[in-house]
Coordinates of C-alpha atoms and ligand atoms in Angstrom, one line a residue:
M26 CA 0.0 0.0 0.0
V27 CA 1.0 3.6 -0.5
S28 CA 1.0 5.8 2.5
S29 CA 0.1 9.4 2.2
R30 CA 3.6 10.2 3.3
D31 CA 4.9 8.5 0.2
V32 CA 2.6 10.4 -2.0
A33 CA 3.7 13.6 -0.3
S34 CA 7.3 12.8 -0.8
F35 CA 6.6 11.8 -4.4
L36 CA 5.1 15.3 -4.9
V37 CA 8.0 16.9 -3.1
Y38 CA 10.2 15.3 -5.7
F39 CA 8.4 17.4 -8.3
S40 CA 8.3 20.6 -6.5
V41 CA 11.8 20.4 -5.2
F42 CA 13.1 21.8 -8.5
H43 CA 11.4 25.1 -7.8
V44 CA 13.5 25.6 -4.7
F45 CA 16.9 26.9 -5.3
L46 CA 19.9 27.2 -3.0
L47 CA 22.8 29.5 -3.6
K48 CA 25.9 27.4 -3.4
F49 CA 29.3 28.9 -2.9
V50 CA 32.4 28.1 -4.7
D51 CA 34.3 25.4 -2.9
S52 CA 37.8 25.3 -4.2
K53 CA 38.2 21.9 -2.6
C54 CA 35.9 20.2 -5.1
P55 CA 37.8 17.4 -6.8
K56 CA 37.7 17.0 -10.6
S57 CA 36.4 13.5 -10.1
F58 CA 35.6 11.2 -7.2
P59 CA 35.8 7.4 -6.8
C60 CA 32.4 5.8 -6.7
G61 CA 32.8 2.0 -6.0
I62 CA 31.8 -0.2 -9.0
F63 CA 31.1 2.9 -11.1
G64 CA 34.7 4.0 -11.2
N65 CA 35.5 7.7 -11.1
L66 CA 32.6 10.1 -11.6
E67 CA 32.7 13.8 -12.6
F68 CA 30.6 16.9 -12.6
P69 CA 27.5 17.3 -12.7
L70 CA 27.6 14.3 -10.3
A71 CA 28.9 14.8 -6.8
N72 CA 29.6 12.5 -3.9
Y73 CA 26.8 12.5 -1.4
S74 CA 29.1 14.1 1.2
Q75 CA 30.0 17.0 -1.1
P76 CA 26.7 18.1 -2.7
E77 CA 28.1 21.6 -3.4
C78 CA 30.5 20.1 -6.0
G79 CA 27.8 19.0 -8.4
L80 CA 24.2 19.4 -9.5
F81 CA 23.0 16.0 -8.1
T82 CA 24.6 13.4 -5.9
V83 CA 25.3 9.7 -5.7
E84 CA 25.5 7.5 -2.6
C85 CA 28.1 5.1 -3.9
N86 CA 28.1 2.8 -0.9
A87 CA 24.4 2.5 -0.2
V88 CA 23.1 -1.1 0.2
P89 CA 21.6 -3.1 -1.4
H90 CA 21.9 -0.6 -4.4
P91 CA 23.9 2.6 -4.8
K92 CA 21.5 5.5 -5.0
V93 CA 21.2 8.7 -6.9
H94 CA 19.5 11.9 -5.6
L95 CA 18.4 14.3 -8.3
D96 CA 18.9 17.3 -6.1
T97 CA 21.6 18.3 -3.7
Q98 CA 19.2 18.9 -0.8
W99 CA 19.0 16.3 1.9
F100 CA 15.3 15.8 1.7
S101 CA 15.2 14.9 -2.0
P102 CA 14.1 11.4 -2.7
S103 CA 16.5 8.8 -3.9
Y104 CA 16.5 6.3 -6.8
Q105 CA 18.2 3.0 -7.1
I106 CA 20.9 2.8 -9.7
L107 CA 20.4 -0.2 -12.0
S108 CA 23.2 0.3 -14.5
N109 CA 26.6 1.8 -15.0
I110 CA 26.6 5.6 -15.0
S111 CA 27.6 7.0 -18.4
S112 CA 28.5 10.7 -19.0
S113 CA 24.9 11.7 -19.4
S114 CA 22.5 8.9 -18.4
V115 CA 21.8 6.1 -16.0
R116 CA 19.0 3.5 -15.5
I117 CA 17.2 3.9 -12.3
R118 CA 14.2 2.6 -10.3
N119 CA 11.9 5.1 -8.7
P120 CA 10.5 3.2 -5.6
I121 CA 7.7 5.8 -4.9
L122 CA 6.5 5.6 -8.5
E123 CA 6.7 1.8 -8.2
D124 CA 4.3 1.8 -5.2
L125 CA 1.9 4.2 -6.9
L126 CA 1.8 1.9 -10.0
K127 CA 1.2 -1.2 -7.9
S128 CA -1.7 0.3 -6.1
K129 CA -3.0 2.0 -9.3
S130 CA -3.1 5.3 -7.6
C131 CA -4.2 8.2 -9.8
S132 CA -2.0 10.5 -7.6
L133 CA 0.5 9.6 -10.2
F134 CA -1.2 12.0 -12.6
L135 CA -1.0 14.9 -10.3
N136 CA 1.8 17.4 -10.4
F137 CA 4.1 15.3 -12.5
S138 CA 6.5 17.5 -14.4
I139 CA 10.0 17.3 -15.7
P140 CA 12.7 18.5 -13.3
H141 CA 14.3 21.5 -14.8
T142 CA 16.6 24.2 -13.5
P143 CA 18.5 26.8 -15.6
S144 CA 21.6 24.6 -15.1
I145 CA 20.3 21.1 -15.7
S146 CA 17.3 19.4 -17.2
Y147 CA 16.3 15.8 -17.2
Q148 CA 14.5 13.5 -19.6
F149 CA 13.3 10.0 -19.1
F150 CA 12.6 7.3 -21.6
P151 CA 10.9 5.3 -22.9
N152 CA 7.9 7.5 -22.0
I153 CA 4.3 7.9 -22.9
T154 CA 2.5 11.2 -23.6
L155 CA -0.8 11.5 -21.7
L156 CA -3.6 14.0 -21.9
K157 CA -5.4 14.9 -18.7
C158 CA -8.9 16.4 -19.1
P159 CA -11.8 17.0 -16.8
K160 CA -14.5 14.3 -16.9
N161 CA -17.3 16.5 -18.1
M162 CA -15.7 18.7 -20.6
N163 CA -17.3 20.4 -23.6
V164 CA -15.5 19.3 -26.7
D165 CA -15.7 20.8 -30.2
E166 CA -15.7 18.8 -33.4
E167 CA -12.0 18.7 -33.8
M168 CA -11.4 17.7 -30.2
H169 CA -14.1 15.1 -30.5
Y170 CA -12.5 13.6 -33.6
F171 CA -9.1 13.5 -31.7
L172 CA -10.5 11.9 -28.6
D173 CA -12.2 9.2 -30.6
R174 CA -8.8 8.1 -31.8
T175 CA -7.3 7.8 -28.3
R176 CA -7.9 5.4 -25.5
R177 CA -9.4 6.7 -22.2
Y178 CA -8.6 5.7 -18.6
E179 CA -11.6 6.7 -16.6
D180 CA -11.2 4.9 -13.3
C181 CA -9.6 7.8 -11.3
D182 CA -11.3 9.0 -8.2
F183 CA -10.3 12.5 -9.3
D184 CA -12.3 14.7 -11.6
F185 CA -10.2 13.9 -14.7
D186 CA -9.8 11.2 -17.3
I187 CA -6.5 10.2 -18.9
Y188 CA -6.2 9.9 -22.7
Y189 CA -3.4 8.2 -24.5
A190 CA -2.5 7.0 -28.0
A191 CA -4.1 3.6 -28.7
N192 CA -1.0 2.7 -30.8
S193 CA 2.2 3.1 -29.0
N194 CA 4.1 4.1 -32.1
E195 CA 1.9 7.1 -32.5
N196 CA 3.1 10.4 -31.1
L197 CA 0.1 12.0 -29.4
L198 CA 1.9 15.4 -29.3
L199 CA 1.8 15.6 -33.1
S200 CA -1.9 15.0 -33.4
L201 CA -3.1 17.3 -30.6
P202 CA -5.8 19.6 -32.0
L203 CA -5.1 23.3 -32.2
S204 CA -8.3 23.9 -30.3
L205 CA -7.2 21.9 -27.3
P206 CA -9.3 23.1 -24.3
N207 CA -7.4 25.1 -21.7
V208 CA -8.6 22.7 -19.0
C209 CA -6.6 19.8 -20.5
S210 CA -2.9 19.3 -19.7
V211 CA -0.2 17.2 -21.3
L212 CA 2.1 15.0 -19.2
H213 CA 4.7 12.3 -19.7
L214 CA 5.2 9.2 -17.7
P215 CA 7.8 6.4 -18.0
L216 CA 6.8 3.2 -19.9
K217 CA 7.5 -0.3 -18.7
L218 CA 10.6 -2.1 -20.0
P219 CA 10.3 -4.4 -21.9
P220 CA 7.1 -2.8 -23.4
T221 CA 3.8 -4.5 -22.9
S222 CA 1.3 -4.9 -25.7
D223 CA -0.9 -2.0 -26.8
S224 CA -3.9 -3.8 -25.5
A225 CA -2.7 -3.7 -21.9
E226 CA -4.5 -1.2 -19.7
L227 CA -2.7 2.0 -18.8
F228 CA -1.2 1.0 -15.4
E229 CA 0.2 -2.2 -16.9
R230 CA 2.0 -0.1 -19.5
L231 CA 3.7 2.3 -17.1
G232 CA 7.0 1.4 -15.4
A233 CA 9.0 2.6 -12.5
E234 CA 12.4 1.7 -14.0
Y235 CA 13.7 4.0 -16.7
H236 CA 16.6 5.6 -18.3
L237 CA 17.3 9.0 -16.9
Q238 CA 19.2 11.4 -19.0
W239 CA 20.6 14.8 -18.0
I240 CA 21.4 17.8 -20.1
L241 CA 23.5 20.7 -18.9
S242 CA 22.7 24.1 -20.2
D243 CA 25.3 25.9 -22.2
D244 CA 25.5 28.6 -19.5
C245 CA 26.3 26.0 -17.0
I246 CA 28.9 24.2 -19.2
N247 CA 30.7 27.5 -19.8
C248 CA 30.5 28.5 -16.2
H249 CA 31.9 25.1 -15.0
R250 CA 34.7 25.4 -17.6
K251 CA 35.7 28.7 -16.2
G252 CA 35.9 27.2 -12.7
G253 CA 32.6 28.8 -11.6
Q254 CA 29.6 27.2 -9.9
C255 CA 26.2 26.9 -11.6
T256 CA 23.5 28.2 -9.5
S257 CA 20.1 30.0 -9.8
T258 CA 18.6 33.1 -8.4
G259 CA 15.3 33.2 -6.6
N260 CA 13.7 34.2 -10.0
N261 CA 14.9 31.0 -11.6
E262 CA 17.6 32.8 -13.4
F263 CA 20.9 31.2 -14.1
R264 CA 23.8 32.5 -12.1
C265 CA 27.5 31.6 -12.3
E266 CA 29.1 32.0 -8.9
E267 CA 32.6 33.3 -9.7
E268 CA 34.8 35.7 -7.8
K269 CA 35.4 38.1 -10.7
N270 CA 33.1 40.8 -11.9
P271 CA 29.6 39.6 -11.0
L272 CA 27.9 42.2 -13.2
K273 CA 28.8 40.3 -16.3
L274 CA 27.9 37.0 -15.0
I275 CA 24.2 37.5 -14.5
L276 CA 23.1 35.3 -17.3
A277 CA 19.7 34.7 -18.6
D278 CA 17.4 31.8 -17.8
R279 CA 16.5 29.8 -20.9
R280 CA 13.2 28.2 -20.6
E281 CA 13.8 26.4 -23.9
S282 CA 10.7 24.4 -24.4
L283 CA 8.0 26.8 -23.2
L284 CA 5.5 25.8 -25.8
S285 CA 6.6 22.3 -26.5
V286 CA 6.0 21.6 -22.8
S287 CA 2.5 22.8 -22.8
P288 CA 1.3 22.6 -26.4
S289 CA -2.3 23.4 -25.6
S290 CA -3.4 25.5 -28.6
P291 CA -0.6 28.0 -28.8
T292 CA -2.4 30.4 -31.0
Q293 CA -5.4 30.6 -28.7
N294 CA -3.3 30.9 -25.6
L295 CA -1.1 33.6 -27.1
K296 CA -4.2 35.5 -28.2
K297 CA -5.5 35.4 -24.7
A298 CA -2.0 36.3 -23.3
T299 CA -2.0 39.5 -25.4
N300 CA -5.7 40.3 -24.7
N301 CA -6.4 39.5 -28.4
F302 CA -3.5 41.7 -29.6
D303 CA -4.9 44.7 -27.9
S304 CA -3.1 47.8 -29.1
S305 CA -2.4 48.8 -25.5
K306 CA -0.2 45.8 -25.3
E307 CA 1.9 46.8 -28.2
L308 CA 5.6 47.1 -27.4
G309 CA 6.7 48.2 -30.8
D310 CA 7.5 47.2 -34.4
G311 CA 10.4 44.9 -35.1
G312 CA 11.4 43.4 -38.4
F313 CA 8.3 42.1 -40.2
G314 CA 6.0 42.2 -37.3
T315 CA 4.4 44.0 -34.4
V316 CA 5.6 43.0 -30.9
Y317 CA 3.1 42.6 -28.1
Y318 CA 3.4 42.2 -24.4
G319 CA 1.9 39.0 -23.1
K320 CA 1.4 37.2 -19.9
L321 CA 1.0 33.4 -20.1
R322 CA -1.4 31.5 -17.8
D323 CA 1.4 30.5 -15.5
G324 CA 2.3 34.2 -15.0
R325 CA 5.4 34.3 -17.2
E326 CA 5.9 37.5 -19.1
V327 CA 6.7 37.2 -22.8
A328 CA 7.1 39.3 -26.0
I329 CA 5.0 38.0 -28.8
K330 CA 5.8 39.0 -32.4
R331 CA 2.9 38.8 -34.8
L332 CA 3.6 38.8 -38.6
Y333 CA 2.1 41.9 -40.3
E334 CA 0.4 39.9 -43.1
H335 CA 0.9 36.7 -44.9
N336 CA 3.0 36.6 -48.0
Y337 CA 5.4 33.9 -48.9
K338 CA 8.6 35.9 -48.6
R339 CA 7.8 37.1 -45.1
V340 CA 6.7 33.8 -43.9
E341 CA 10.0 32.5 -45.2
Q342 CA 11.9 35.1 -43.3
F343 CA 9.9 34.4 -40.2
I344 CA 10.8 30.7 -40.3
N345 CA 14.3 31.7 -41.0
E346 CA 14.4 33.9 -37.9
I347 CA 13.1 31.0 -35.9
K348 CA 15.7 28.6 -37.2
I349 CA 18.5 31.0 -36.5
L350 CA 17.3 32.1 -33.1
T351 CA 16.7 28.6 -31.8
C352 CA 20.3 27.7 -32.5
L353 CA 21.8 30.7 -30.8
R354 CA 22.5 30.8 -27.1
H355 CA 24.2 33.8 -25.6
P356 CA 23.4 35.8 -22.4
N357 CA 23.3 39.0 -24.4
L358 CA 20.9 37.8 -27.1
V359 CA 17.1 37.8 -26.7
S360 CA 16.0 34.2 -26.4
L361 CA 13.2 32.6 -28.4
Y362 CA 10.9 30.4 -26.4
G363 CA 8.8 29.0 -29.1
C364 CA 6.5 29.7 -32.0
T365 CA 3.2 28.6 -33.5
S366 CA 3.6 26.0 -36.2
R367 CA 3.5 26.5 -40.0
R368 CA 0.1 24.8 -39.9
S369 CA -1.6 27.4 -37.8
R370 CA -3.4 30.3 -39.4
E371 CA -1.2 32.9 -37.7
L372 CA 2.6 32.9 -37.3
L373 CA 3.6 34.1 -33.8
L374 CA 7.0 34.1 -32.2
V375 CA 7.3 34.1 -28.4
Y376 CA 10.4 35.7 -27.0
E377 CA 11.8 36.4 -23.6
F378 CA 10.3 39.6 -22.4
V379 CA 13.0 42.2 -21.7
S380 CA 11.6 44.7 -19.3
N381 CA 13.6 47.9 -19.5
G382 CA 13.2 49.2 -23.0
T383 CA 15.7 50.0 -25.7
V384 CA 19.1 51.7 -25.5
A385 CA 17.8 54.3 -27.9
D386 CA 15.0 55.1 -25.4
H387 CA 17.4 55.5 -22.6
I388 CA 20.0 57.6 -24.3
H389 CA 17.9 60.0 -26.5
G390 CA 14.3 58.9 -26.2
D391 CA 11.6 59.2 -23.6
R392 CA 13.5 57.6 -20.8
A393 CA 16.6 59.8 -21.2
K394 CA 14.9 62.7 -19.5
E395 CA 13.9 60.7 -16.4
A396 CA 17.3 59.1 -15.5
P397 CA 20.1 59.3 -18.1
L398 CA 22.3 56.3 -18.2
S399 CA 25.7 56.8 -16.4
W400 CA 29.0 56.1 -18.1
P401 CA 29.7 52.8 -16.4
I402 CA 26.3 51.5 -17.6
R403 CA 26.9 52.7 -21.1
M404 CA 30.4 51.1 -21.2
N405 CA 28.9 47.8 -20.1
I406 CA 26.3 48.2 -22.9
A407 CA 29.1 48.6 -25.4
I408 CA 31.0 45.6 -24.1
E409 CA 28.0 43.3 -23.9
T410 CA 26.7 44.3 -27.4
A411 CA 30.2 43.7 -28.8
N412 CA 30.2 40.2 -27.1
A413 CA 26.8 39.4 -28.6
L414 CA 27.9 40.4 -32.1
A415 CA 31.2 38.6 -31.8
Y416 CA 29.3 35.5 -30.9
L417 CA 27.0 35.9 -33.9
H418 CA 29.9 36.4 -36.2
K419 CA 31.6 33.3 -34.8
S420 CA 28.4 31.4 -35.6
D421 CA 28.7 32.8 -39.2
I422 CA 25.7 35.1 -38.8
I423 CA 25.5 38.7 -39.7
H424 CA 23.0 40.6 -37.7
R425 CA 22.3 43.2 -40.5
D426 CA 20.3 45.6 -38.4
V427 CA 22.4 46.7 -35.5
K428 CA 21.0 49.8 -33.9
T429 CA 20.2 51.2 -30.5
N430 CA 16.5 50.4 -31.1
N431 CA 17.5 46.7 -31.3
I432 CA 19.5 46.7 -28.2
L433 CA 17.2 45.9 -25.2
L434 CA 18.0 46.3 -21.5
D435 CA 16.8 44.1 -18.7
D436 CA 16.1 45.4 -15.2
K437 CA 19.8 45.1 -14.3
F438 CA 20.7 47.0 -17.5
C439 CA 22.2 43.9 -19.0
V440 CA 22.1 43.9 -22.8
K441 CA 19.8 41.7 -24.9
V442 CA 20.4 42.2 -28.6
A443 CA 17.1 41.7 -30.5
D444 CA 15.6 41.3 -33.9
F445 CA 17.4 38.8 -36.1
G446 CA 14.7 39.2 -38.8
L447 CA 17.3 40.4 -41.3
S448 CA 19.9 37.9 -40.4
R449 CA 20.8 35.1 -42.8
L450 CA 23.2 32.3 -42.7
F451 CA 26.2 32.8 -44.9
P452 CA 28.3 32.1 -46.9
N453 CA 26.4 29.3 -48.5
D454 CA 23.2 31.4 -48.8
V455 CA 23.3 33.2 -52.2
T456 CA 20.7 35.6 -51.0
H457 CA 23.3 37.5 -49.1
I458 CA 23.8 39.4 -52.3
S459 CA 20.5 41.0 -52.0
T460 CA 18.8 43.6 -54.2
A461 CA 16.7 45.4 -51.7
P462 CA 18.5 47.7 -49.3
Q463 CA 18.5 46.3 -45.8
G464 CA 19.2 47.8 -42.4
T465 CA 18.3 51.2 -41.1
P466 CA 19.3 54.6 -42.4
G467 CA 22.2 56.0 -40.3
Y468 CA 23.6 52.6 -39.5
V469 CA 24.1 51.0 -43.0
D470 CA 27.6 50.3 -44.1
P471 CA 28.4 52.8 -46.9
E472 CA 30.1 50.1 -48.8
Y473 CA 26.8 48.3 -49.0
H474 CA 25.5 50.8 -51.5
Q475 CA 28.5 50.2 -53.8
C476 CA 28.4 46.4 -53.9
Y477 CA 25.1 45.3 -52.3
H478 CA 27.0 42.9 -50.1
L479 CA 26.8 42.8 -46.3
T480 CA 29.6 41.3 -44.3
D481 CA 30.4 40.9 -40.7
R482 CA 32.3 44.3 -41.1
S483 CA 29.0 45.9 -42.0
D484 CA 27.8 45.0 -38.4
V485 CA 31.1 46.5 -37.2
Y486 CA 30.2 49.8 -38.9
S487 CA 26.7 49.8 -37.3
F488 CA 28.3 49.0 -34.0
G489 CA 30.6 52.1 -34.5
V490 CA 27.4 54.2 -34.8
V491 CA 26.0 52.7 -31.6
L492 CA 29.3 53.5 -29.8
I493 CA 29.0 57.1 -30.9
E494 CA 25.4 57.3 -29.7
L495 CA 26.6 56.0 -26.3
I496 CA 29.3 58.6 -25.8
S497 CA 27.4 61.5 -27.4
S498 CA 23.8 60.8 -26.5
M499 CA 22.9 62.0 -30.0
P500 CA 20.6 60.0 -32.3
A501 CA 22.0 58.2 -35.4
V502 CA 20.0 60.5 -37.8
D503 CA 18.8 63.9 -37.0
I504 CA 17.5 66.1 -39.8
S505 CA 17.6 69.2 -37.6
R506 CA 21.4 69.0 -37.7
H507 CA 23.6 70.6 -40.3
R508 CA 23.4 69.0 -43.8
H509 CA 26.8 67.3 -43.4
E510 CA 26.0 66.2 -39.9
I511 CA 22.5 64.6 -40.3
N512 CA 24.3 61.2 -40.2
L513 CA 25.9 60.8 -36.8
A514 CA 28.7 58.8 -38.3
N515 CA 29.8 61.8 -40.5
L516 CA 29.5 64.2 -37.6
A517 CA 31.6 61.9 -35.4
I518 CA 34.3 61.3 -38.0
S519 CA 34.8 65.0 -38.7
R520 CA 35.0 65.9 -35.0
I521 CA 37.3 63.0 -34.1
Q522 CA 39.6 63.9 -37.0
R523 CA 39.8 67.5 -35.6
C524 CA 40.4 66.0 -32.1
A525 CA 37.3 68.0 -31.1
F526 CA 36.2 65.3 -28.6
N527 CA 34.6 67.9 -26.4
E528 CA 32.2 68.7 -29.3
L529 CA 31.2 65.0 -29.5
I530 CA 31.2 63.4 -26.1
D531 CA 28.3 64.2 -23.8
S532 CA 29.8 66.3 -21.0
S533 CA 27.1 65.2 -18.5
L534 CA 28.8 61.8 -18.5
G535 CA 31.8 63.3 -16.8
F536 CA 33.8 64.1 -19.9
G537 CA 36.2 67.0 -19.1
S538 CA 35.4 66.9 -15.4
D539 CA 36.3 63.3 -14.5
A540 CA 39.8 62.2 -15.7
E541 CA 38.9 58.5 -15.8
V542 CA 35.7 59.1 -17.8
T543 CA 37.5 61.4 -20.1
R544 CA 40.2 58.8 -20.8
M545 CA 37.7 56.0 -21.4
T546 CA 35.1 57.9 -23.5
T547 CA 38.0 59.2 -25.7
S548 CA 39.3 55.7 -26.3
F549 CA 35.8 54.5 -27.1
A550 CA 35.6 57.4 -29.6
E551 CA 38.8 56.1 -31.1
L552 CA 37.5 52.6 -31.3
A553 CA 34.3 53.9 -33.0
F554 CA 36.4 55.9 -35.5
R555 CA 38.1 52.6 -36.5
C556 CA 34.7 50.9 -36.9
L557 CA 33.4 53.7 -39.0
Q558 CA 36.1 53.5 -41.7
L559 CA 34.7 53.6 -45.2
E560 CA 37.0 50.9 -46.3
K561 CA 35.7 47.7 -44.6
D562 CA 39.1 46.1 -44.4
M563 CA 40.3 49.0 -42.2
R564 CA 37.6 48.1 -39.6
P565 CA 38.5 45.8 -36.7
S566 CA 36.7 42.5 -36.4
M567 CA 34.0 42.2 -33.7
G568 CA 36.3 40.0 -31.7
E569 CA 39.0 42.7 -31.7
G570 CA 36.2 45.2 -30.8
V571 CA 35.5 43.1 -27.7
S572 CA 39.1 43.0 -26.5
I573 CA 39.6 46.7 -27.2
S574 CA 36.4 47.7 -25.3
E575 CA 37.4 45.6 -22.4
G576 CA 40.9 47.0 -22.5
N577 CA 39.6 50.5 -22.5
K578 CA 37.7 49.8 -19.4
G579 CA 40.9 48.8 -17.6
Ligands
LIG29 C1 31.9 10.1 -0.5 O1 30.8 10.2 0.4 C2 30.8 9.1 1.4 C3 29.5 9.3 2.2 O2 28.4 9.1 1.4 C4 32.1 9.2 2.2 O3 32.1 8.1 3.2 C5 33.3 9.1 1.3 O4 34.5 9.2 2.0 C6 33.2 10.1 0.2 N1 34.3 9.9 -0.7 C7 35.1 10.9 -1.1 C8 36.2 10.6 -2.1 O5 35.0 12.1 -0.7
LIG30 C1 29.6 -1.8 -16.0 O1 30.9 -1.7 -16.7 C2 31.8 -2.7 -16.5 C3 33.1 -2.4 -17.1 O2 32.9 -1.4 -18.2 C4 31.2 -4.0 -16.9 O3 32.1 -5.1 -16.7 C5 29.9 -4.3 -16.2 O4 29.3 -5.4 -16.6 C6 28.9 -3.1 -16.3 N1 27.8 -3.3 -15.5 C7 26.5 -3.1 -15.8 C8 25.5 -3.3 -14.8 O5 26.2 -2.8 -17.0
LIG31 C1 -0.4 20.3 -7.3 O1 -0.9 21.2 -8.3 C2 -2.0 21.9 -7.8 C3 -2.5 22.7 -9.0 O2 -1.5 23.1 -9.9 C4 -1.6 22.8 -6.6 O3 -2.7 23.5 -6.2 C5 -1.1 21.9 -5.5 O4 -0.7 22.6 -4.4 C6 0.0 21.0 -6.0 N1 0.4 20.0 -5.0 C7 1.7 19.9 -4.6 C8 1.9 18.9 -3.5 O5 2.6 20.5 -5.2
LIG32 C1 10.2 11.2 -23.9 O1 10.9 10.4 -24.8 C2 11.4 11.1 -25.9 C3 12.1 10.2 -26.9 O2 12.9 9.3 -26.2 C4 12.3 12.3 -25.5 O3 12.7 13.1 -26.6 C5 11.5 13.2 -24.5 O4 12.3 14.2 -24.0 C6 11.0 12.3 -23.3 N1 10.1 13.2 -22.5 C7 10.4 13.4 -21.2 C8 9.4 14.2 -20.5 O5 11.4 13.0 -20.7
LIG33 C1 14.5 50.0 -15.4 O1 15.4 49.6 -14.4 C2 15.6 50.4 -13.3 C3 16.7 49.9 -12.5 O2 16.5 48.6 -12.1 C4 14.3 50.5 -12.5 O3 14.4 51.4 -11.5 C5 13.2 50.9 -13.5 O4 11.9 50.9 -12.8 C6 13.1 50.0 -14.7 N1 12.1 50.5 -15.6 C7 11.2 49.7 -16.1 C8 10.2 50.4 -17.0 O5 11.2 48.5 -16.0

C-alpha cells in the first residue's frame, strides 16, 4: 500500500526543483571522485558528502543498491541505480512511483513534471504522452475527432480522465488539436521495459524503471569550464558564482521548451495572453511584425511578435528567424521560447520579455529625461553588445540591423540584442547578395551601396554608430542637424579627425570633469572611429572590438 507520506514525498520530488539554493564556490571540489563499482565520476555528479560540488549526488556505498539523488538537498528522494553511469545517463528505479503503480493510484497523474533548472534538465525514456482532461468537458468537433482516436482511462477517483495513444508508435503530441481546451494538460510518464502490448491497460503499461538522461545548459557548461559554480537566483535565473566581476555573469534563464512543454493550442493561448492583440499591449515594431506584451497563464511575461500579413517571402523570413534564433545561445541575445507552427493560421513568435526598453529610449528617447544612463552602464552596454555580435559572427551570422533600437535592456541594465529578422546564414546562402537595401538609415555600411554585399564588417560599422550614440547621447540620424552632420557617423568622423572630442562626447557623463571618464570615452571614440572606416578592411573584427572595449575599461 502507498502511505500518504509516500505520496507527499513523491510530490515533493516534483516541487523540489522550484526551490533553489545558492551554493558557494568550494575550491576543494575534486575534478572527479571514486564511486565504487562505477569508477571515477565527474561533474555534474557529486559525492553524497559533497553536494556543493555538483548538481546532483550519488550515494556510492548505499546497500543493497547505490542511489542517486536528483537534487543536492538532503530531503530529496533517492532512486536505485540499476546500470553503469555514463556521462549523461543512468538507468534507475523510482520506488515511490513503483508503489503508486502497484496500487493503481491516480495521484501519479497529479503534479508530474520534468525536473528543470537553468543549469540542468532531465529526460526519461521510454515514456508515454498522456492528456489529462476533466470528466465533463465540452468538446468541439476537432477535439471530438481527436479523442475518438485515443484510449481513455476513466477509473480515477479524481475529476479527470486520462487519454493516450491507442497505438504506442503514434506520437500524441503531433496529433493534438489546435483547439485543445485550456482545461486539459499534457504529461509524460515512464513506460514499462520491456514494453507491454498495446492492448494492456494504462497502469500495466507504465513502469518505474527507466533511463534518466541529464542535459546541462550551455550557460552551466561555460560556467563550469571557467571554474565557476552553476546556481540559480530566486527568480529562476541562471547564475554563475565566480569571484570576478559579478555584473557580467548575470546570465539569462532559458526556458527552452515553453510551448513544447504545454502545447495546448498555442495560438489561442497567445491571443489570450495578449488580450487578443490589444493595441495597448503593443511594445513596438520589429522586423516584419508587431511586438506585443503577453502574460502566459502561468504568470510568465513574454514578448509576442505577430507577422504583419501573410506573404510567402515574409513567412519564409519568419521561419528563417526562428531557425537562427533557436540555434543561438548567448546571455546578451534575446532568447526565443517557441512559436506557432507553420500549420496554424497565424505565425507568432514568443520571445523572452526584456523589461527595461531599448538603449535608444534610454540615451535620447523618452527615458533619457527621467534618468540618463551613467557612463559605467553605457560602457557595459558597449561591451555586452560587442560580445553578442562577436558571438553571432563566430556562428557565421551577420545581424544586418544593429542599432540602438534593437539593443534591449533588462532590469539590471544587461544587454539583450534583439531582432534577427534580417539575419541570414552565410556564406552558402546566395541571397546575401540581395537587391533590396537592408538595415536602417544612419547605420548602414556605406560600402553596401556600392556592392550590395553585407559582411560581418557591416555590423562593425553599425556598432561604431552605436558607440558614438553611447558617448554623445545623440541619435544616429537627426535632420535638424547641419546638412553634413545629419548622419551621426559623418558628424563623429569630422570631429574626431579634428580631435574635437569635447564637441562630440556628452559632458554630462563626466567628460572633461572626471579624468577617468575622459580617458575612457576618448578611447571608445577612437574605437568607434576605426569601426566607421569607409574601407571595410580597415575596420576591426568584432572579436577585436571586444578586446579593445574591455581593455579601454581597464
Ligand atoms: C563520499 O561520500 C561518502 C559518504 O556518502 C564518504 O564516506 C566518502 O568518504 C566520500 N568519498 C570521497 C572521495 O569524498
Ligand atoms: C559496468 O561496466 C563494467 C566495465 O565497463 C562491466 O564489466 C559491467 O558489466 C557493467 N555493469 C553493468 C550493470 O552494466
Ligand atoms: C499540485 O498542483 C495543484 C494545482 O496546480 C496545486 O494547487 C497543488 O498545491 C500541487 N500540490 C503539490 C503537492 O505540489
Ligand atoms: C520522452 O521520450 C522522448 C524520446 O525518447 C524524449 O525526446 C522526451 O524528451 C521524453 N520526455 C520526457 C518528458 O522526458
Ligand atoms: C528599469 O530599471 C531600473 C533599474 O533597475 C528600474 O528602477 C526601473 O523601474 C526600470 N524601468 C522599467 C520600465 O522597468
